[in-house]
Tab-separated table of N, CA, C and O in Angstrom:
chain	number	residue	atom	x	y	z
L	23	MET	N	112.694	80.187	76.664
L	23	MET	CA	111.960	80.252	77.928
L	23	MET	C	110.616	80.961	77.693
L	23	MET	O	110.533	81.948	76.992
L	24	GLU	N	109.590	80.417	78.325
L	24	GLU	CA	108.254	80.997	78.186
L	24	GLU	C	108.165	82.363	78.844
L	24	GLU	O	108.819	82.630	79.836
L	25	LYS	N	107.323	83.199	78.281
L	25	LYS	CA	107.034	84.508	78.866
L	25	LYS	C	106.299	84.303	80.191
L	25	LYS	O	105.421	83.462	80.303
L	26	THR	N	106.680	85.077	81.189
L	26	THR	CA	105.991	85.017	82.470
L	26	THR	C	104.577	85.544	82.299
L	26	THR	O	104.358	86.613	81.736
L	27	LYS	N	103.618	84.773	82.769
L	27	LYS	CA	102.204	85.145	82.677
L	27	LYS	C	101.820	85.977	83.894
L	27	LYS	O	102.215	85.680	85.017
L	28	MET	N	101.032	86.999	83.671
L	28	MET	CA	100.545	87.861	84.746
L	28	MET	C	99.111	87.473	85.080
L	28	MET	O	98.235	87.495	84.206
L	29	VAL	N	98.891	87.077	86.326
L	29	VAL	CA	97.563	86.689	86.792
L	29	VAL	C	97.154	87.640	87.918
L	29	VAL	O	97.896	87.822	88.882
L	30	ILE	N	95.992	88.223	87.769
L	30	ILE	CA	95.429	89.044	88.840
L	30	ILE	C	94.481	88.169	89.646
L	30	ILE	O	93.623	87.490	89.081
L	31	VAL	N	94.666	88.172	90.964
L	31	VAL	CA	93.768	87.447	91.856
L	31	VAL	C	93.045	88.499	92.700
L	31	VAL	O	93.681	89.264	93.422
L	32	ALA	N	91.728	88.532	92.553
L	32	ALA	CA	90.942	89.570	93.217
L	32	ALA	C	89.924	88.984	94.183
L	32	ALA	O	89.297	87.965	93.898
L	33	CYS	N	89.797	89.659	95.321
L	33	CYS	CA	88.735	89.325	96.274
L	33	CYS	C	88.271	90.638	96.884
L	33	CYS	O	88.670	91.714	96.433
L	34	GLY	N	87.470	90.560	97.896
L	34	GLY	CA	86.902	91.769	98.477
L	34	GLY	C	87.923	92.701	99.104
L	34	GLY	O	87.856	93.912	98.930
L	35	THR	N	88.912	92.154	99.818
L	35	THR	CA	89.858	93.003	100.546
L	35	THR	C	91.316	92.808	100.151
L	35	THR	O	92.184	93.525	100.647
L	36	ALA	N	91.617	91.828	99.296
L	36	ALA	CA	92.991	91.530	98.858
L	36	ALA	C	93.872	91.052	100.009
L	36	ALA	O	95.072	91.271	100.015
L	37	ILE	N	93.265	90.369	100.977
L	37	ILE	CA	94.063	89.876	102.103
L	37	ILE	C	93.997	88.350	102.144
L	37	ILE	O	94.772	87.693	101.463
L	38	ALA	N	93.100	87.789	102.909
L	38	ALA	CA	93.107	86.352	103.162
L	38	ALA	C	92.699	85.504	101.966
L	38	ALA	O	93.435	84.608	101.561
L	39	THR	N	91.542	85.777	101.402
L	39	THR	CA	91.025	84.934	100.327
L	39	THR	C	91.944	84.930	99.117
L	39	THR	O	92.275	83.881	98.573
L	40	SER	N	92.396	86.092	98.700
L	40	SER	CA	93.258	86.144	97.516
L	40	SER	C	94.595	85.461	97.767
L	40	SER	O	95.198	84.918	96.843
L	41	THR	N	95.064	85.442	99.007
L	41	THR	CA	96.319	84.760	99.327
L	41	THR	C	96.165	83.259	99.150
L	41	THR	O	97.032	82.602	98.564
L	42	VAL	N	95.061	82.698	99.611
L	42	VAL	CA	94.796	81.269	99.447
L	42	VAL	C	94.734	80.906	97.964
L	42	VAL	O	95.347	79.940	97.511
L	43	VAL	N	94.017	81.702	97.191
L	43	VAL	CA	93.873	81.452	95.759
L	43	VAL	C	95.219	81.599	95.059
L	43	VAL	O	95.604	80.754	94.239
L	44	ALA	N	95.965	82.639	95.384
L	44	ALA	CA	97.265	82.887	94.744
L	44	ALA	C	98.223	81.729	94.970
L	44	ALA	O	98.915	81.289	94.035
L	45	LYS	N	98.291	81.209	96.182
L	45	LYS	CA	99.198	80.093	96.483
L	45	LYS	C	98.820	78.854	95.678
L	45	LYS	O	99.691	78.158	95.151
L	46	SER	N	97.546	78.571	95.570
L	46	SER	CA	97.098	77.416	94.790
L	46	SER	C	97.467	77.567	93.316
L	46	SER	O	97.922	76.613	92.672
L	47	ILE	N	97.288	78.765	92.780
L	47	ILE	CA	97.621	79.013	91.372
L	47	ILE	C	99.126	78.898	91.157
L	47	ILE	O	99.579	78.294	90.182
L	48	GLU	N	99.910	79.455	92.068
L	48	GLU	CA	101.372	79.365	91.964
L	48	GLU	C	101.825	77.914	91.904
L	48	GLU	O	102.664	77.543	91.077
L	49	GLU	N	101.293	77.084	92.797
L	49	GLU	CA	101.667	75.668	92.839
L	49	GLU	C	101.272	74.950	91.551
L	49	GLU	O	102.064	74.188	90.989
L	50	ALA	N	100.059	75.183	91.073
L	50	ALA	CA	99.580	74.526	89.854
L	50	ALA	C	100.420	74.944	88.645
L	50	ALA	O	100.760	74.113	87.800
L	51	CYS	N	100.753	76.213	88.563
L	51	CYS	CA	101.551	76.700	87.432
L	51	CYS	C	102.976	76.163	87.490
L	51	CYS	O	103.561	75.833	86.452
L	52	LYS	N	103.519	76.065	88.683
L	52	LYS	CA	104.875	75.503	88.832
L	52	LYS	C	104.895	74.059	88.339
L	52	LYS	O	105.781	73.660	87.579
L	53	LEU	N	103.894	73.282	88.736
L	53	LEU	CA	103.803	71.885	88.288
L	53	LEU	C	103.627	71.782	86.778
L	53	LEU	O	104.110	70.838	86.155
L	54	ALA	N	102.945	72.772	86.185
L	54	ALA	CA	102.692	72.762	84.742
L	54	ALA	C	103.824	73.415	83.946
L	54	ALA	O	103.773	73.457	82.720
L	55	GLY	N	104.832	73.944	84.649
L	55	GLY	CA	105.951	74.577	83.970
L	55	GLY	C	105.629	75.947	83.394
L	55	GLY	O	106.238	76.374	82.414
L	56	ILE	N	104.677	76.643	83.998
L	56	ILE	CA	104.274	77.967	83.516
L	56	ILE	C	104.839	79.024	84.466
L	56	ILE	O	104.453	79.078	85.634
L	57	PRO	N	105.746	79.878	83.970
L	57	PRO	CA	106.215	80.971	84.829
L	57	PRO	C	105.089	81.979	85.031
L	57	PRO	O	104.444	82.395	84.072
L	58	VAL	N	104.857	82.345	86.283
L	58	VAL	CA	103.701	83.191	86.584
L	58	VAL	C	104.068	84.244	87.627
L	58	VAL	O	104.851	83.993	88.537
L	59	PHE	N	103.502	85.435	87.429
L	59	PHE	CA	103.575	86.497	88.427
L	59	PHE	C	102.139	86.786	88.840
L	59	PHE	O	101.278	86.995	87.984
L	60	ILE	N	101.890	86.773	90.138
L	60	ILE	CA	100.523	86.971	90.613
L	60	ILE	C	100.427	88.296	91.362
L	60	ILE	O	101.213	88.574	92.261
L	61	LYS	N	99.442	89.093	90.960
L	61	LYS	CA	99.155	90.367	91.606
L	61	LYS	C	97.833	90.226	92.347
L	61	LYS	O	96.808	89.936	91.734
L	62	GLN	N	97.868	90.357	93.661
L	62	GLN	CA	96.643	90.323	94.450
L	62	GLN	C	96.095	91.731	94.584
L	62	GLN	O	96.850	92.684	94.781
L	63	CYS	N	94.781	91.853	94.461
L	63	CYS	CA	94.167	93.175	94.602
L	63	CYS	C	92.707	93.039	95.023
L	63	CYS	O	92.138	91.954	95.003
L	64	LYS	N	92.136	94.181	95.380
L	64	LYS	CA	90.708	94.241	95.682
L	64	LYS	C	89.944	94.208	94.363
L	64	LYS	O	90.432	94.685	93.337
L	65	ALA	N	88.739	93.684	94.397
L	65	ALA	CA	87.925	93.608	93.184
L	65	ALA	C	87.756	94.988	92.548
L	65	ALA	O	87.790	95.122	91.323
L	66	ALA	N	87.616	96.014	93.359
L	66	ALA	CA	87.424	97.367	92.836
L	66	ALA	C	88.645	97.876	92.075
L	66	ALA	O	88.535	98.781	91.252
L	67	GLU	N	89.825	97.291	92.322
L	67	GLU	CA	91.058	97.725	91.659
L	67	GLU	C	91.313	97.017	90.329
L	67	GLU	O	92.173	97.437	89.558
L	68	VAL	N	90.582	95.947	90.064
L	68	VAL	CA	90.837	95.130	88.873
L	68	VAL	C	90.848	95.931	87.576
L	68	VAL	O	91.764	95.765	86.766
L	69	PRO	N	89.884	96.801	87.317
L	69	PRO	CA	89.913	97.526	86.033
L	69	PRO	C	91.222	98.289	85.784
L	69	PRO	O	91.672	98.396	84.653
L	70	SER	N	91.867	98.785	86.835
L	70	SER	CA	93.110	99.532	86.642
L	70	SER	C	94.300	98.621	86.337
L	70	SER	O	95.307	99.081	85.804
L	71	TYR	N	94.208	97.338	86.658
L	71	TYR	CA	95.292	96.388	86.390
L	71	TYR	C	95.020	95.491	85.184
L	71	TYR	O	95.924	94.819	84.690
L	72	ALA	N	93.798	95.421	84.732
L	72	ALA	CA	93.387	94.434	83.729
L	72	ALA	C	94.218	94.475	82.454
L	72	ALA	O	94.524	93.426	81.880
L	73	SER	N	94.617	95.651	82.012
L	73	SER	CA	95.344	95.750	80.743
L	73	SER	C	96.717	95.095	80.792
L	73	SER	O	97.297	94.793	79.754
L	74	THR	N	97.236	94.833	81.983
L	74	THR	CA	98.552	94.205	82.112
L	74	THR	C	98.458	92.696	82.348
L	74	THR	O	99.479	92.024	82.422
L	75	ALA	N	97.249	92.173	82.459
L	75	ALA	CA	97.057	90.777	82.865
L	75	ALA	C	96.830	89.844	81.680
L	75	ALA	O	96.307	90.241	80.645
L	76	ASP	N	97.230	88.584	81.890
L	76	ASP	CA	96.902	87.507	80.957
L	76	ASP	C	95.627	86.796	81.398
L	76	ASP	O	94.955	86.151	80.598
L	77	LEU	N	95.310	86.903	82.697
L	77	LEU	CA	94.168	86.210	83.272
L	77	LEU	C	93.777	86.893	84.577
L	77	LEU	O	94.647	87.361	85.313
L	78	ILE	N	92.475	86.896	84.859
L	78	ILE	CA	91.968	87.389	86.138
L	78	ILE	C	91.201	86.258	86.799
L	78	ILE	O	90.346	85.630	86.178
L	79	VAL	N	91.528	85.997	88.065
L	79	VAL	CA	90.799	85.010	88.858
L	79	VAL	C	90.184	85.778	90.024
L	79	VAL	O	90.876	86.505	90.729
L	80	THR	N	88.886	85.628	90.202
L	80	THR	CA	88.187	86.416	91.215
L	80	THR	C	87.250	85.555	92.050
L	80	THR	O	86.703	84.570	91.560
L	81	THR	N	87.090	85.940	93.305
L	81	THR	CA	86.122	85.263	94.169
L	81	THR	C	84.872	86.102	94.348
L	81	THR	O	83.967	85.708	95.079
L	82	THR	N	84.837	87.260	93.713
L	82	THR	CA	83.672	88.140	93.780
L	82	THR	C	83.237	88.493	92.358
L	82	THR	O	84.026	88.382	91.428
L	83	PRO	N	82.004	88.933	92.178
L	83	PRO	CA	81.552	89.290	90.827
L	83	PRO	C	82.368	90.443	90.235
L	83	PRO	O	82.707	91.400	90.930
L	84	LEU	N	82.701	90.297	88.968
L	84	LEU	CA	83.423	91.336	88.215
L	84	LEU	C	82.757	91.495	86.860
L	84	LEU	O	82.153	90.558	86.350
L	85	PRO	N	82.940	92.642	86.228
L	85	PRO	CA	82.437	92.777	84.860
L	85	PRO	C	83.184	91.817	83.932
L	85	PRO	O	84.348	91.489	84.188
L	86	SER	N	82.540	91.361	82.897
L	86	SER	CA	83.181	90.406	81.983
L	86	SER	C	83.835	91.095	80.797
L	86	SER	O	84.453	90.445	79.974
L	87	ASN	N	83.739	92.405	80.715
L	87	ASN	CA	84.269	93.138	79.566
L	87	ASN	C	85.619	93.794	79.882
L	87	ASN	O	85.861	94.936	79.540
L	88	LEU	N	86.499	93.059	80.523
L	88	LEU	CA	87.787	93.618	80.938
L	88	LEU	C	88.892	93.413	79.899
L	88	LEU	O	90.007	93.862	80.086
L	89	GLY	N	88.577	92.684	78.829
L	89	GLY	CA	89.556	92.493	77.763
L	89	GLY	C	90.497	91.326	77.959
L	89	GLY	O	91.365	91.088	77.131
L	90	VAL	N	90.363	90.610	79.061
L	90	VAL	CA	91.146	89.404	79.330
L	90	VAL	C	90.220	88.356	79.933
L	90	VAL	O	89.165	88.699	80.477
L	91	PRO	N	90.606	87.083	79.844
L	91	PRO	CA	89.749	86.048	80.441
L	91	PRO	C	89.574	86.253	81.954
L	91	PRO	O	90.519	86.627	82.646
L	92	VAL	N	88.361	86.003	82.425
L	92	VAL	CA	88.041	86.088	83.852
L	92	VAL	C	87.513	84.725	84.285
L	92	VAL	O	86.578	84.195	83.690
L	93	ILE	N	88.142	84.155	85.318
L	93	ILE	CA	87.711	82.861	85.855
L	93	ILE	C	87.217	83.076	87.280
L	93	ILE	O	87.892	83.700	88.103
L	94	GLN	N	86.031	82.547	87.563
L	94	GLN	CA	85.447	82.635	88.900
L	94	GLN	C	86.172	81.640	89.809
L	94	GLN	O	86.274	80.460	89.501
L	95	GLY	N	86.687	82.122	90.941
L	95	GLY	CA	87.490	81.294	91.842
L	95	GLY	C	86.776	80.865	93.100
L	95	GLY	O	87.433	80.530	94.093
L	96	LEU	N	85.457	80.837	93.084
L	96	LEU	CA	84.705	80.440	94.271
L	96	LEU	C	85.059	79.021	94.730
L	96	LEU	O	85.008	78.710	95.917
L	97	ALA	N	85.477	78.175	93.790
L	97	ALA	CA	85.844	76.793	94.132
L	97	ALA	C	86.991	76.734	95.138
L	97	ALA	O	87.109	75.769	95.893
L	98	PHE	N	87.833	77.754	95.173
L	98	PHE	CA	88.933	77.762	96.143
L	98	PHE	C	88.423	77.953	97.564
L	98	PHE	O	89.089	77.560	98.515
L	99	LEU	N	87.254	78.542	97.701
L	99	LEU	CA	86.675	78.751	99.028
L	99	LEU	C	85.849	77.564	99.483
L	99	LEU	O	85.861	77.203	100.652
L	100	THR	N	85.138	76.953	98.536
L	100	THR	CA	84.253	75.844	98.893
L	100	THR	C	84.953	74.494	98.808
L	100	THR	O	84.524	73.537	99.446
L	101	GLY	N	85.997	74.424	97.978
L	101	GLY	CA	86.670	73.148	97.741
L	101	GLY	C	85.986	72.330	96.657
L	101	GLY	O	86.550	71.367	96.149
L	102	ILE	N	84.772	72.717	96.282
L	102	ILE	CA	84.010	71.987	95.271
L	102	ILE	C	84.421	72.476	93.887
L	102	ILE	O	84.244	73.643	93.564
L	103	GLY	N	85.009	71.586	93.104
L	103	GLY	CA	85.431	71.951	91.757
L	103	GLY	C	86.784	72.645	91.693
L	103	GLY	O	87.151	73.195	90.661
L	104	LYS	N	87.546	72.595	92.770
L	104	LYS	CA	88.845	73.281	92.797
L	104	LYS	C	89.797	72.729	91.735
L	104	LYS	O	90.462	73.498	91.038
L	105	ASP	N	89.881	71.409	91.612
L	105	ASP	CA	90.781	70.810	90.619
L	105	ASP	C	90.410	71.229	89.199
L	105	ASP	O	91.279	71.542	88.382
L	106	GLN	N	89.117	71.251	88.911
L	106	GLN	CA	88.661	71.668	87.576
L	106	GLN	C	88.991	73.142	87.330
L	106	GLN	O	89.363	73.519	86.219
L	107	THR	N	88.841	73.965	88.354
L	107	THR	CA	89.157	75.386	88.215
L	107	THR	C	90.651	75.579	87.979
L	107	THR	O	91.052	76.374	87.124
L	108	LEU	N	91.488	74.842	88.707
L	108	LEU	CA	92.935	74.932	88.489
L	108	LEU	C	93.301	74.480	87.075
L	108	LEU	O	94.153	75.091	86.435
L	109	LYS	N	92.650	73.426	86.594
L	109	LYS	CA	92.897	72.966	85.211
L	109	LYS	C	92.492	74.038	84.214
L	109	LYS	O	93.214	74.304	83.246
L	110	GLN	N	91.363	74.680	84.446
L	110	GLN	CA	90.911	75.760	83.570
L	110	GLN	C	91.918	76.913	83.555
L	110	GLN	O	92.221	77.482	82.507
L	111	ILE	N	92.460	77.247	84.711
L	111	ILE	CA	93.466	78.312	84.811
L	111	ILE	C	94.718	77.943	84.034
L	111	ILE	O	95.218	78.720	83.212
L	112	VAL	N	95.226	76.734	84.257
L	112	VAL	CA	96.436	76.275	83.567
L	112	VAL	C	96.194	76.225	82.048
L	112	VAL	O	97.026	76.704	81.272
L	113	ASP	N	95.072	75.675	81.639
L	113	ASP	CA	94.764	75.586	80.206
L	113	ASP	C	94.671	76.970	79.571
L	113	ASP	O	95.139	77.190	78.454
L	114	THR	N	94.064	77.916	80.281
L	114	THR	CA	93.935	79.278	79.761
L	114	THR	C	95.317	79.926	79.612
L	114	THR	O	95.602	80.579	78.600
L	115	LEU	N	96.172	79.719	80.580
L	115	LEU	CA	97.520	80.322	80.524
L	115	LEU	C	98.386	79.664	79.459
L	115	LEU	O	99.230	80.323	78.841
L	116	LYS	N	98.173	78.379	79.207
L	116	LYS	CA	98.927	77.688	78.147
L	116	LYS	C	98.446	78.089	76.767
L	116	LYS	O	99.214	78.094	75.814
L	117	GLY	N	97.115	78.398	76.677
L	117	GLY	CA	96.442	78.671	75.431
L	117	GLY	C	97.062	79.724	74.610
L	117	GLY	O	97.106	79.827	73.460
C-alpha cells in the first residue's frame, strides 16, 4: 500500500477557499489511487507545517524556499486551468 501523502492547502483564512481546493484535490487523488491527508491552514501558518508536507497548494503568495514543492492554486478560484493544476498536483504526488 502506498504511503499517505500529506498536502497542505493554504489560503488567507483557512476557511472557504481552502475547503474548495481541498475537496477538489481529495477527489482527484482518490481517482488516481493516491492516499492523501489534507491539512488546511492560513498562509501565515505554512512555514510551521511545511516540514511534514509532501506538497503545498496555495491560493496566496508564499515563499518558494519551504523545502517542498509549492503549487499555485488560483485556478481553483477562477476555473481557468483547473484540470491542468489538478494534473500537476497528481503528477507531483506520484513523482
